Amino acid sequence: MPDDMEPTSQKQVTLIPCDRIRILNPRVRNRRTFEAMVENIARIGLKRPITVAPRAGTDPQEYDLVCGQGRLEAFIELKQHQIPAIVIEADESQCLVMSLVENCARRQHNPIDLMREIGSLRERGYNDRQIGEKIGVSYEYVNMIAGLLEKGEERLVSAVETGLLPLNLAIQISKTDAKGAQKALMDAYTQKKLRGRKLTLVRRLIQQRELRGPQIKSNALGRRVAKRALTSEGLVRAYQQEAARQKLLIKKAELAQSRLMFVREAFRKLCADEHFMTLLRAEGLETMPADLAQAVTDGPSS
């Protein structure tokens, strides 16, 4: 195991001046993520020291950064002159390689795994306020997330943590049925809380929640469980479900077509009424969209 990977408790942590640390392998990071890191460090402090290596031939002593660019930049942003660091012995090329390895090996946490930790901390006896202080969020946020987890609403919690779904909307959806969830979705659209691709993704999430349940199936490592082998019964069932879905789409299309035909015929008859057209001209409303005007002048469909 490389020295950098040893437990922090086995190493000496010292305060290093921020302006004496050189970043060998700088990364461009998301501004929003960086601001969240700065706020978190300002609120609860640095959870893990950075790792540096002394640079040869410098006086006063300067250092090369091995890992912890985000933490270092957050300290600089907070006007801190020194940062806790673990000092290891490595030359510049070794530091660069270790920095690259650290970036590649950085674990991308599944949001639901992080949120499950709230449940684990609760089980260990911590209250919501203590948990909020530990992870750098408000008491109310922990309380609402824990409430969703207690109901088994892991899909909604994951959507909240990835920024797909506002927390208050997730709670609203968790308290209602499928029809109520669709209404909540329409209200969010009307209030401009969800638009475009996010709206499509949330609608799909609600459908998955209805079909597969609120929980996300995973194994102990947080990975998705391998799919079961497809049987003939499963294939027939999948075919029947897809056929039912296609029939529903056809019914919806036929209903939309009949309503459009009704509207077109209504406009055609109204436009043929000279008294009605005179009234529209008097109000300055005689024009209409080109597609609608074309449909009206074409007459009834065959």
PDB file of C-alpha atoms in Angstrom:
ATOM      1  CA  MET A   1       0.000   0.000   0.000  1.00  0.00           C
ATOM      2  CA  PRO A   2       1.438   3.434  -0.874  1.00  0.00           C
ATOM      3  CA  ASP A   3       2.286   5.725   2.025  1.00  0.00           C
ATOM      4  CA  ASP A   4      -0.442   8.120   0.960  1.00  0.00           C
ATOM      5  CA  MET A   5      -3.067   5.468   1.532  1.00  0.00           C
ATOM      6  CA  GLU A   6      -2.158   4.721   5.158  1.00  0.00           C
ATOM      7  CA  PRO A   7      -4.600   5.772   7.873  1.00  0.00           C
ATOM      8  CA  THR A   8      -4.220   9.434   8.845  1.00  0.00           C
ATOM      9  CA  SER A   9      -4.085   8.492  12.527  1.00  0.00           C
ATOM     10  CA  GLN A  10      -0.675   6.822  11.941  1.00  0.00           C
ATOM     11  CA  LYS A  11       0.903   9.972  10.477  1.00  0.00           C
ATOM     12  CA  GLN A  12       1.868  13.346  11.853  1.00  0.00           C
ATOM     13  CA  VAL A  13      -0.247  16.268  10.700  1.00  0.00           C
ATOM     14  CA  THR A  14       1.480  19.646  10.492  1.00  0.00           C
ATOM     15  CA  LEU A  15       0.380  23.136   9.484  1.00  0.00           C
ATOM     16  CA  ILE A  16       1.831  24.177   6.104  1.00  0.00           C
ATOM     17  CA  PRO A  17       1.621  27.736   4.652  1.00  0.00           C
ATOM     18  CA  CYS A  18      -0.819  27.666   1.718  1.00  0.00           C
ATOM     19  CA  ASP A  19       1.384  29.897  -0.437  1.00  0.00           C
ATOM     20  CA  ARG A  20       4.265  27.414  -0.269  1.00  0.00           C
ATOM     21  CA  ILE A  21       2.326  24.553  -1.861  1.00  0.00           C
ATOM     22  CA  ARG A  22       2.567  23.974  -5.619  1.00  0.00           C
ATOM     23  CA  ILE A  23      -0.203  22.095  -7.467  1.00  0.00           C
ATOM     24  CA  LEU A  24       1.505  19.738  -9.937  1.00  0.00           C
ATOM     25  CA  ASN A  25      -1.607  18.330 -11.590  1.00  0.00           C
ATOM     26  CA  PRO A  26      -4.308  21.042 -11.432  1.00  0.00           C
ATOM     27  CA  ARG A  27      -7.892  20.038 -12.194  1.00  0.00           C
ATOM     28  CA  VAL A  28     -10.748  22.267 -13.316  1.00  0.00           C
ATOM     29  CA  ARG A  29     -13.667  21.650 -10.986  1.00  0.00           C
ATOM     30  CA  ASN A  30     -17.351  22.500 -11.090  1.00  0.00           C
ATOM     31  CA  ARG A  31     -17.856  25.944  -9.545  1.00  0.00           C
ATOM     32  CA  ARG A  32     -21.048  24.944  -7.778  1.00  0.00           C
ATOM     33  CA  THR A  33     -19.376  21.872  -6.254  1.00  0.00           C
ATOM     34  CA  PHE A  34     -16.415  23.972  -5.155  1.00  0.00           C
ATOM     35  CA  GLU A  35     -18.643  26.569  -3.488  1.00  0.00           C
ATOM     36  CA  ALA A  36     -20.437  23.780  -1.609  1.00  0.00           C
ATOM     37  CA  MET A  37     -17.044  22.461  -0.414  1.00  0.00           C
ATOM     38  CA  VAL A  38     -16.004  25.930   0.773  1.00  0.00           C
ATOM     39  CA  GLU A  39     -19.272  26.367   2.659  1.00  0.00           C
ATOM     40  CA  ASN A  40     -18.938  22.912   4.222  1.00  0.00           C
ATOM     41  CA  ILE A  41     -15.361  23.532   5.408  1.00  0.00           C
ATOM     42  CA  ALA A  42     -16.323  26.957   6.760  1.00  0.00           C
ATOM     43  CA  ARG A  43     -19.162  25.390   8.726  1.00  0.00           C
ATOM     44  CA  ILE A  44     -17.667  22.193  10.152  1.00  0.00           C
ATOM     45  CA  GLY A  45     -13.943  22.402   9.413  1.00  0.00           C
ATOM     46  CA  LEU A  46     -11.508  20.250   7.437  1.00  0.00           C
ATOM     47  CA  LYS A  47     -12.343  16.548   7.759  1.00  0.00           C
ATOM     48  CA  ARG A  48      -9.143  15.201   6.175  1.00  0.00           C
ATOM     49  CA  PRO A  49      -5.712  16.846   5.811  1.00  0.00           C
ATOM     50  CA  ILE A  50      -4.084  17.242   2.412  1.00  0.00           C
ATOM     51  CA  THR A  51      -0.936  15.313   1.450  1.00  0.00           C
ATOM     52  CA  VAL A  52       2.256  17.087   0.327  1.00  0.00           C
ATOM     53  CA  ALA A  53       5.909  16.291  -0.337  1.00  0.00           C
ATOM     54  CA  PRO A  54       8.840  18.660   0.372  1.00  0.00           C
ATOM     55  CA  ARG A  55      10.430  20.137  -2.764  1.00  0.00           C
ATOM     56  CA  ALA A  56      14.209  19.797  -2.857  1.00  0.00           C
ATOM     57  CA  GLY A  57      16.435  22.867  -2.950  1.00  0.00           C
ATOM     58  CA  THR A  58      13.923  25.378  -1.586  1.00  0.00           C
ATOM     59  CA  ASP A  59      14.494  27.794   1.288  1.00  0.00           C
ATOM     60  CA  PRO A  60      12.154  28.515   2.966  1.00  0.00           C
ATOM     61  CA  GLN A  61      10.806  25.002   2.447  1.00  0.00           C
ATOM     62  CA  GLU A  62       8.204  24.614  -0.308  1.00  0.00           C
ATOM     63  CA  TYR A  63       5.990  21.609  -1.079  1.00  0.00           C
ATOM     64  CA  ASP A  64       4.394  19.761  -3.997  1.00  0.00           C
ATOM     65  CA  LEU A  65       0.747  18.766  -3.603  1.00  0.00           C
ATOM     66  CA  VAL A  66       0.023  15.040  -3.823  1.00  0.00           C
ATOM     67  CA  CYS A  67      -3.714  15.130  -3.133  1.00  0.00           C
ATOM     68  CA  GLY A  68      -6.223  17.650  -1.816  1.00  0.00           C
ATOM     69  CA  GLN A  69      -6.401  20.400  -4.453  1.00  0.00           C
ATOM     70  CA  GLY A  70     -10.026  21.192  -3.661  1.00  0.00           C
ATOM     71  CA  ARG A  71      -9.358  21.440   0.072  1.00  0.00           C
ATOM     72  CA  LEU A  72      -6.314  23.660  -0.497  1.00  0.00           C
ATOM     73  CA  GLU A  73      -8.220  26.004  -2.814  1.00  0.00           C
ATOM     74  CA  ALA A  74     -11.112  26.117  -0.338  1.00  0.00           C
ATOM     75  CA  PHE A  75      -8.707  27.206   2.434  1.00  0.00           C
ATOM     76  CA  ILE A  76      -7.277  29.901   0.159  1.00  0.00           C
ATOM     77  CA  GLU A  77     -10.822  31.029  -0.677  1.00  0.00           C
ATOM     78  CA  LEU A  78     -11.526  31.290   3.068  1.00  0.00           C
ATOM     79  CA  LYS A  79      -8.409  33.501   3.522  1.00  0.00           C
ATOM     80  CA  GLN A  80      -6.629  30.860   5.608  1.00  0.00           C
ATOM     81  CA  HIS A  81      -2.837  31.147   5.569  1.00  0.00           C
ATOM     82  CA  GLN A  82      -2.085  27.595   6.761  1.00  0.00           C
ATOM     83  CA  ILE A  83      -3.638  24.185   6.146  1.00  0.00           C
ATOM     84  CA  PRO A  84      -3.267  20.842   7.991  1.00  0.00           C
ATOM     85  CA  ALA A  85      -1.138  18.482   5.886  1.00  0.00           C
ATOM     86  CA  ILE A  86       0.555  15.102   5.982  1.00  0.00           C
ATOM     87  CA  VAL A  87       4.143  15.325   4.702  1.00  0.00           C
ATOM     88  CA  ILE A  88       5.555  12.339   2.794  1.00  0.00           C
ATOM     89  CA  GLU A  89       8.899  11.769   1.106  1.00  0.00           C
ATOM     90  CA  ALA A  90       8.581  11.705  -2.704  1.00  0.00           C
ATOM     91  CA  ASP A  91      10.236  13.426  -5.648  1.00  0.00           C
ATOM     92  CA  GLU A  92       8.350  15.516  -8.213  1.00  0.00           C
ATOM     93  CA  SER A  93       7.723  12.662 -10.667  1.00  0.00           C
ATOM     94  CA  GLN A  94       6.439  10.401  -7.876  1.00  0.00           C
ATOM     95  CA  CYS A  95       4.150  13.180  -6.632  1.00  0.00           C
ATOM     96  CA  LEU A  96       2.729  13.647 -10.120  1.00  0.00           C
ATOM     97  CA  VAL A  97       2.050   9.919 -10.539  1.00  0.00           C
ATOM     98  CA  MET A  98       0.472   9.650  -7.071  1.00  0.00           C
ATOM     99  CA  SER A  99      -1.694  12.689  -7.808  1.00  0.00           C
ATOM    100  CA  LEU A 100      -2.910  11.145 -11.072  1.00  0.00           C
ATOM    101  CA  VAL A 101      -3.631   7.824  -9.337  1.00  0.00           C
ATOM    102  CA  GLU A 102      -5.515   9.604  -6.564  1.00  0.00           C
ATOM    103  CA  ASN A 103      -7.678  11.453  -9.105  1.00  0.00           C
ATOM    104  CA  CYS A 104      -8.442   8.248 -11.024  1.00  0.00           C
ATOM    105  CA  ALA A 105      -9.167   6.229  -7.888  1.00  0.00           C
ATOM    106  CA  ARG A 106     -11.452   8.853  -6.384  1.00  0.00           C
ATOM    107  CA  ARG A 107     -14.670   7.038  -5.603  1.00  0.00           C
ATOM    108  CA  GLN A 108     -17.838   8.440  -7.122  1.00  0.00           C
ATOM    109  CA  HIS A 109     -20.321   7.946  -4.323  1.00  0.00           C
ATOM    110  CA  ASN A 110     -23.823   6.839  -5.154  1.00  0.00           C
ATOM    111  CA  PRO A 111     -26.122   9.530  -3.675  1.00  0.00           C
ATOM    112  CA  ILE A 112     -28.360   6.934  -2.057  1.00  0.00           C
ATOM    113  CA  ASP A 113     -25.320   5.369  -0.326  1.00  0.00           C
ATOM    114  CA  LEU A 114     -24.474   8.730   1.195  1.00  0.00           C
ATOM    115  CA  MET A 115     -28.052   9.238   2.341  1.00  0.00           C
ATOM    116  CA  ARG A 116     -28.200   5.797   3.909  1.00  0.00           C
ATOM    117  CA  GLU A 117     -25.456   7.011   6.224  1.00  0.00           C
ATOM    118  CA  ILE A 118     -28.027   9.326   7.785  1.00  0.00           C
ATOM    119  CA  GLY A 119     -30.023   6.248   8.728  1.00  0.00           C
ATOM    120  CA  SER A 120     -26.872   4.569  10.068  1.00  0.00           C
ATOM    121  CA  LEU A 121     -26.001   7.591  12.221  1.00  0.00           C
ATOM    122  CA  ARG A 122     -29.541   7.612  13.582  1.00  0.00           C
ATOM    123  CA  GLU A 123     -29.207   3.948  14.511  1.00  0.00           C
ATOM    124  CA  ARG A 124     -25.997   4.778  16.397  1.00  0.00           C
ATOM    125  CA  GLY A 125     -27.907   7.198  18.602  1.00  0.00           C
ATOM    126  CA  TYR A 126     -27.214  10.552  16.947  1.00  0.00           C
ATOM    127  CA  ASN A 127     -30.142  12.947  16.683  1.00  0.00           C
ATOM    128  CA  ASP A 128     -30.964  14.908  13.533  1.00  0.00           C
ATOM    129  CA  ARG A 129     -29.282  18.086  14.776  1.00  0.00           C
ATOM    130  CA  GLN A 130     -26.029  16.242  15.566  1.00  0.00           C
ATOM    131  CA  ILE A 131     -26.111  14.498  12.177  1.00  0.00           C
ATOM    132  CA  GLY A 132     -26.632  17.832  10.425  1.00  0.00           C
ATOM    133  CA  GLU A 133     -23.597  19.285  12.187  1.00  0.00           C
ATOM    134  CA  LYS A 134     -21.476  16.280  11.215  1.00  0.00           C
ATOM    135  CA  ILE A 135     -22.334  16.290   7.507  1.00  0.00           C
ATOM    136  CA  GLY A 136     -22.755  20.045   7.151  1.00  0.00           C
ATOM    137  CA  VAL A 137     -26.493  20.391   6.449  1.00  0.00           C
ATOM    138  CA  SER A 138     -29.450  21.806   8.373  1.00  0.00           C
ATOM    139  CA  TYR A 139     -31.472  19.918  10.987  1.00  0.00           C
ATOM    140  CA  GLU A 140     -34.620  20.310   8.857  1.00  0.00           C
ATOM    141  CA  TYR A 141     -32.903  18.764   5.832  1.00  0.00           C
ATOM    142  CA  VAL A 142     -31.763  15.709   7.823  1.00  0.00           C
ATOM    143  CA  ASN A 143     -35.231  15.325   9.320  1.00  0.00           C
ATOM    144  CA  MET A 144     -36.960  15.381   5.933  1.00  0.00           C
ATOM    145  CA  ILE A 145     -34.431  13.031   4.291  1.00  0.00           C
ATOM    146  CA  ALA A 146     -34.694  10.613   7.224  1.00  0.00           C
ATOM    147  CA  GLY A 147     -38.486  10.726   6.906  1.00  0.00           C
ATOM    148  CA  LEU A 148     -38.242   9.697   3.245  1.00  0.00           C
ATOM    149  CA  LEU A 149     -35.799   6.890   4.084  1.00  0.00           C
ATOM    150  CA  GLU A 150     -38.094   5.580   6.826  1.00  0.00           C
ATOM    151  CA  LYS A 151     -40.809   5.234   4.178  1.00  0.00           C
ATOM    152  CA  GLY A 152     -38.357   3.400   1.907  1.00  0.00           C
ATOM    153  CA  GLU A 153     -38.411   6.217  -0.678  1.00  0.00           C
ATOM    154  CA  GLU A 154     -34.844   5.653  -1.883  1.00  0.00           C
ATOM    155  CA  ARG A 155     -35.614   6.652  -5.485  1.00  0.00           C
ATOM    156  CA  LEU A 156     -36.908  10.027  -4.338  1.00  0.00           C
ATOM    157  CA  VAL A 157     -33.972  10.553  -1.975  1.00  0.00           C
ATOM    158  CA  SER A 158     -31.484   9.777  -4.750  1.00  0.00           C
ATOM    159  CA  ALA A 159     -33.275  12.252  -7.045  1.00  0.00           C
ATOM    160  CA  VAL A 160     -33.069  14.931  -4.339  1.00  0.00           C
ATOM    161  CA  GLU A 161     -29.341  14.371  -3.781  1.00  0.00           C
ATOM    162  CA  THR A 162     -28.501  14.544  -7.503  1.00  0.00           C
ATOM    163  CA  GLY A 163     -30.388  17.828  -7.787  1.00  0.00           C
ATOM    164  CA  LEU A 164     -33.066  16.357 -10.029  1.00  0.00           C
ATOM    165  CA  LEU A 165     -35.953  16.837  -7.605  1.00  0.00           C
ATOM    166  CA  PRO A 166     -36.621  19.591  -5.022  1.00  0.00           C
ATOM    167  CA  LEU A 167     -36.888  18.152  -1.503  1.00  0.00           C
ATOM    168  CA  ASN A 168     -40.337  19.600  -0.805  1.00  0.00           C
ATOM    169  CA  LEU A 169     -41.669  18.087  -4.046  1.00  0.00           C
ATOM    170  CA  ALA A 170     -40.172  14.687  -3.134  1.00  0.00           C
ATOM    171  CA  ILE A 171     -41.974  14.792   0.228  1.00  0.00           C
ATOM    172  CA  GLN A 172     -45.210  15.788  -1.506  1.00  0.00           C
ATOM    173  CA  ILE A 173     -44.909  12.850  -3.931  1.00  0.00           C
ATOM    174  CA  SER A 174     -44.144  10.419  -1.080  1.00  0.00           C
ATOM    175  CA  LYS A 175     -47.440  11.297   0.617  1.00  0.00           C
ATOM    176  CA  THR A 176     -49.701  10.618  -2.357  1.00  0.00           C
ATOM    177  CA  ASP A 177     -50.632   8.011  -4.983  1.00  0.00           C
ATOM    178  CA  ALA A 178     -49.736   7.912  -8.684  1.00  0.00           C
ATOM    179  CA  LYS A 179     -52.488  10.353  -9.669  1.00  0.00           C
ATOM    180  CA  GLY A 180     -51.474  12.739  -6.892  1.00  0.00           C
ATOM    181  CA  ALA A 181     -47.828  12.472  -7.959  1.00  0.00           C
ATOM    182  CA  GLN A 182     -48.756  13.483 -11.514  1.00  0.00           C
ATOM    183  CA  LYS A 183     -50.717  16.448 -10.155  1.00  0.00           C
ATOM    184  CA  ALA A 184     -47.726  17.489  -8.032  1.00  0.00           C
ATOM    185  CA  LEU A 185     -45.583  17.245 -11.162  1.00  0.00           C
ATOM    186  CA  MET A 186     -47.947  19.490 -13.123  1.00  0.00           C
ATOM    187  CA  ASP A 187     -48.002  22.007 -10.261  1.00  0.00           C
ATOM    188  CA  ALA A 188     -44.188  22.046 -10.247  1.00  0.00           C
ATOM    189  CA  TYR A 189     -44.218  22.671 -14.011  1.00  0.00           C
ATOM    190  CA  THR A 190     -46.740  25.500 -13.651  1.00  0.00           C
ATOM    191  CA  GLN A 191     -44.632  27.084 -10.898  1.00  0.00           C
ATOM    192  CA  LYS A 192     -41.503  26.716 -13.117  1.00  0.00           C
ATOM    193  CA  LYS A 193     -39.772  24.453 -10.574  1.00  0.00           C
ATOM    194  CA  LEU A 194     -39.309  21.722 -13.194  1.00  0.00           C
ATOM    195  CA  ARG A 195     -38.819  22.289 -16.896  1.00  0.00           C
ATOM    196  CA  GLY A 196     -37.355  20.576 -19.956  1.00  0.00           C
ATOM    197  CA  ARG A 197     -35.188  17.504 -19.465  1.00  0.00           C
ATOM    198  CA  LYS A 198     -35.619  17.521 -15.675  1.00  0.00           C
ATOM    199  CA  LEU A 199     -39.384  17.271 -16.067  1.00  0.00           C
ATOM    200  CA  THR A 200     -38.990  14.274 -18.397  1.00  0.00           C
ATOM    201  CA  LEU A 201     -36.582  12.536 -16.009  1.00  0.00           C
ATOM    202  CA  VAL A 202     -38.823  13.103 -12.979  1.00  0.00           C
ATOM    203  CA  ARG A 203     -41.847  11.780 -14.884  1.00  0.00           C
ATOM    204  CA  ARG A 204     -39.832   8.655 -15.725  1.00  0.00           C
ATOM    205  CA  LEU A 205     -38.740   8.341 -12.080  1.00  0.00           C
ATOM    206  CA  ILE A 206     -42.371   8.446 -10.926  1.00  0.00           C
ATOM    207  CA  GLN A 207     -43.264   5.737 -13.450  1.00  0.00           C
ATOM    208  CA  GLN A 208     -40.395   3.536 -12.210  1.00  0.00           C
ATOM    209  CA  ARG A 209     -41.448   4.141  -8.615  1.00  0.00           C
ATOM    210  CA  GLU A 210     -44.977   3.034  -9.483  1.00  0.00           C
ATOM    211  CA  LEU A 211     -43.841  -0.070 -11.398  1.00  0.00           C
ATOM    212  CA  ARG A 212     -40.833  -1.217  -9.343  1.00  0.00           C
ATOM    213  CA  GLY A 213     -41.426   0.279  -5.929  1.00  0.00           C
ATOM    214  CA  PRO A 214     -39.758   3.130  -4.028  1.00  0.00           C
ATOM    215  CA  GLN A 215     -36.547   1.290  -3.124  1.00  0.00           C
ATOM    216  CA  ILE A 216     -33.420   0.915  -5.258  1.00  0.00           C
ATOM    217  CA  LYS A 217     -32.319  -2.705  -5.383  1.00  0.00           C
ATOM    218  CA  SER A 218     -28.578  -3.032  -4.725  1.00  0.00           C
ATOM    219  CA  ASN A 219     -26.121  -5.378  -3.081  1.00  0.00           C
ATOM    220  CA  ALA A 220     -23.910  -4.692  -0.081  1.00  0.00           C
ATOM    221  CA  LEU A 221     -21.380  -2.832  -2.242  1.00  0.00           C
ATOM    222  CA  GLY A 222     -24.011  -0.438  -3.554  1.00  0.00           C
ATOM    223  CA  ARG A 223     -23.953  -1.926  -7.052  1.00  0.00           C
ATOM    224  CA  ARG A 224     -27.075  -2.944  -8.889  1.00  0.00           C
ATOM    225  CA  VAL A 225     -28.059  -6.538  -8.513  1.00  0.00           C
ATOM    226  CA  ALA A 226     -27.352  -8.611 -11.630  1.00  0.00           C
ATOM    227  CA  LYS A 227     -30.407  -9.192 -13.780  1.00  0.00           C
ATOM    228  CA  ARG A 228     -32.077 -12.558 -13.474  1.00  0.00           C
ATOM    229  CA  ALA A 229     -32.000 -14.926 -16.446  1.00  0.00           C
ATOM    230  CA  LEU A 230     -34.885 -14.318 -18.818  1.00  0.00           C
ATOM    231  CA  THR A 231     -37.444 -17.140 -18.747  1.00  0.00           C
ATOM    232  CA  SER A 232     -40.217 -17.886 -21.234  1.00  0.00           C
ATOM    233  CA  GLU A 233     -42.784 -16.707 -18.671  1.00  0.00           C
ATOM    234  CA  GLY A 234     -40.841 -13.487 -18.161  1.00  0.00           C
ATOM    235  CA  LEU A 235     -40.601 -12.949 -21.912  1.00  0.00           C
ATOM    236  CA  VAL A 236     -44.365 -13.433 -22.332  1.00  0.00           C
ATOM    237  CA  ARG A 237     -45.040 -11.092 -19.421  1.00  0.00           C
ATOM    238  CA  ALA A 238     -42.721  -8.439 -20.880  1.00  0.00           C
ATOM    239  CA  TYR A 239     -44.428  -8.817 -24.269  1.00  0.00           C
ATOM    240  CA  GLN A 240     -47.872  -8.453 -22.685  1.00  0.00           C
ATOM    241  CA  GLN A 241     -46.793  -5.363 -20.753  1.00  0.00           C
ATOM    242  CA  GLU A 242     -45.333  -3.771 -23.881  1.00  0.00           C
ATOM    243  CA  ALA A 243     -48.462  -4.646 -25.887  1.00  0.00           C
ATOM    244  CA  ALA A 244     -50.647  -3.093 -23.182  1.00  0.00           C
ATOM    245  CA  ARG A 245     -48.474   0.024 -23.213  1.00  0.00           C
ATOM    246  CA  GLN A 246     -48.729   0.304 -27.001  1.00  0.00           C
ATOM    247  CA  LYS A 247     -52.524  -0.115 -26.860  1.00  0.00           C
ATOM    248  CA  LEU A 248     -52.713   2.665 -24.288  1.00  0.00           C
ATOM    249  CA  LEU A 249     -50.601   4.919 -26.519  1.00  0.00           C
ATOM    250  CA  ILE A 250     -52.909   4.183 -29.473  1.00  0.00           C
ATOM    251  CA  LYS A 251     -55.980   5.055 -27.383  1.00  0.00           C
ATOM    252  CA  LYS A 252     -54.377   8.307 -26.284  1.00  0.00           C
ATOM    253  CA  ALA A 253     -53.450   9.145 -29.884  1.00  0.00           C
ATOM    254  CA  GLU A 254     -56.999   8.419 -31.097  1.00  0.00           C
ATOM    255  CA  LEU A 255     -58.452  10.581 -28.319  1.00  0.00           C
ATOM    256  CA  ALA A 256     -56.100  13.446 -29.187  1.00  0.00           C
ATOM    257  CA  GLN A 257     -56.963  13.083 -32.889  1.00  0.00           C
ATOM    258  CA  SER A 258     -60.718  13.198 -32.235  1.00  0.00           C
ATOM    259  CA  ARG A 259     -60.344  16.287 -30.062  1.00  0.00           C
ATOM    260  CA  LEU A 260     -58.248  18.018 -32.714  1.00  0.00           C
ATOM    261  CA  MET A 261     -60.845  17.190 -35.379  1.00  0.00           C
ATOM    262  CA  PHE A 262     -63.580  18.654 -33.172  1.00  0.00           C
ATOM    263  CA  VAL A 263     -61.597  21.857 -32.616  1.00  0.00           C
ATOM    264  CA  ARG A 264     -60.802  22.186 -36.324  1.00  0.00           C
ATOM    265  CA  GLU A 265     -64.421  21.724 -37.380  1.00  0.00           C
ATOM    266  CA  ALA A 266     -65.562  24.177 -34.718  1.00  0.00           C
ATOM    267  CA  PHE A 267     -63.121  26.805 -36.014  1.00  0.00           C
ATOM    268  CA  ARG A 268     -64.140  26.129 -39.607  1.00  0.00           C
ATOM    269  CA  LYS A 269     -67.819  26.692 -38.858  1.00  0.00           C
ATOM    270  CA  LEU A 270     -67.122  29.782 -36.760  1.00  0.00           C
ATOM    271  CA  CYS A 271     -64.967  31.270 -39.519  1.00  0.00           C
ATOM    272  CA  ALA A 272     -67.789  30.651 -42.007  1.00  0.00           C
ATOM    273  CA  ASP A 273     -70.107  32.773 -39.831  1.00  0.00           C
ATOM    274  CA  GLU A 274     -69.826  36.342 -41.170  1.00  0.00           C
ATOM    275  CA  HIS A 275     -71.333  37.879 -38.011  1.00  0.00           C
ATOM    276  CA  PHE A 276     -68.723  36.123 -35.860  1.00  0.00           C
ATOM    277  CA  MET A 277     -65.885  37.241 -38.157  1.00  0.00           C
ATOM    278  CA  THR A 278     -67.176  40.836 -38.063  1.00  0.00           C
ATOM    279  CA  LEU A 279     -67.044  40.708 -34.267  1.00  0.00           C
ATOM    280  CA  LEU A 280     -63.463  39.367 -34.361  1.00  0.00           C
ATOM    281  CA  ARG A 281     -62.375  42.090 -36.798  1.00  0.00           C
ATOM    282  CA  ALA A 282     -63.892  44.732 -34.543  1.00  0.00           C
ATOM    283  CA  GLU A 283     -61.801  43.403 -31.652  1.00  0.00           C
ATOM    284  CA  GLY A 284     -58.664  43.013 -33.785  1.00  0.00           C
ATOM    285  CA  LEU A 285     -58.653  39.216 -33.330  1.00  0.00           C
ATOM    286  CA  GLU A 286     -59.234  38.043 -36.890  1.00  0.00           C
ATOM    287  CA  THR A 287     -55.762  36.499 -37.377  1.00  0.00           C
ATOM    288  CA  MET A 288     -54.769  32.986 -36.290  1.00  0.00           C
ATOM    289  CA  PRO A 289     -51.679  30.738 -36.454  1.00  0.00           C
ATOM    290  CA  ALA A 290     -50.773  29.682 -40.000  1.00  0.00           C
ATOM    291  CA  ASP A 291     -51.135  25.939 -39.295  1.00  0.00           C
ATOM    292  CA  LEU A 292     -54.607  26.420 -37.829  1.00  0.00           C
ATOM    293  CA  ALA A 293     -55.662  28.680 -40.713  1.00  0.00           C
ATOM    294  CA  GLN A 294     -54.460  26.045 -43.200  1.00  0.00           C
ATOM    295  CA  ALA A 295     -56.410  23.307 -41.393  1.00  0.00           C
ATOM    296  CA  VAL A 296     -59.565  25.452 -41.378  1.00  0.00           C
ATOM    297  CA  THR A 297     -59.373  26.322 -45.078  1.00  0.00           C
ATOM    298  CA  ASP A 298     -58.743  22.670 -46.022  1.00  0.00           C
ATOM    299  CA  GLY A 299     -62.223  21.801 -44.796  1.00  0.00           C
ATOM    300  CA  PRO A 300     -63.367  18.600 -43.034  1.00  0.00           C
ATOM    301  CA  SER A 301     -61.047  15.617 -43.168  1.00  0.00           C
ATOM    302  CA  SER A 302     -62.009  12.630 -45.246  1.00  0.00           C
TER     303      SER A 302
END
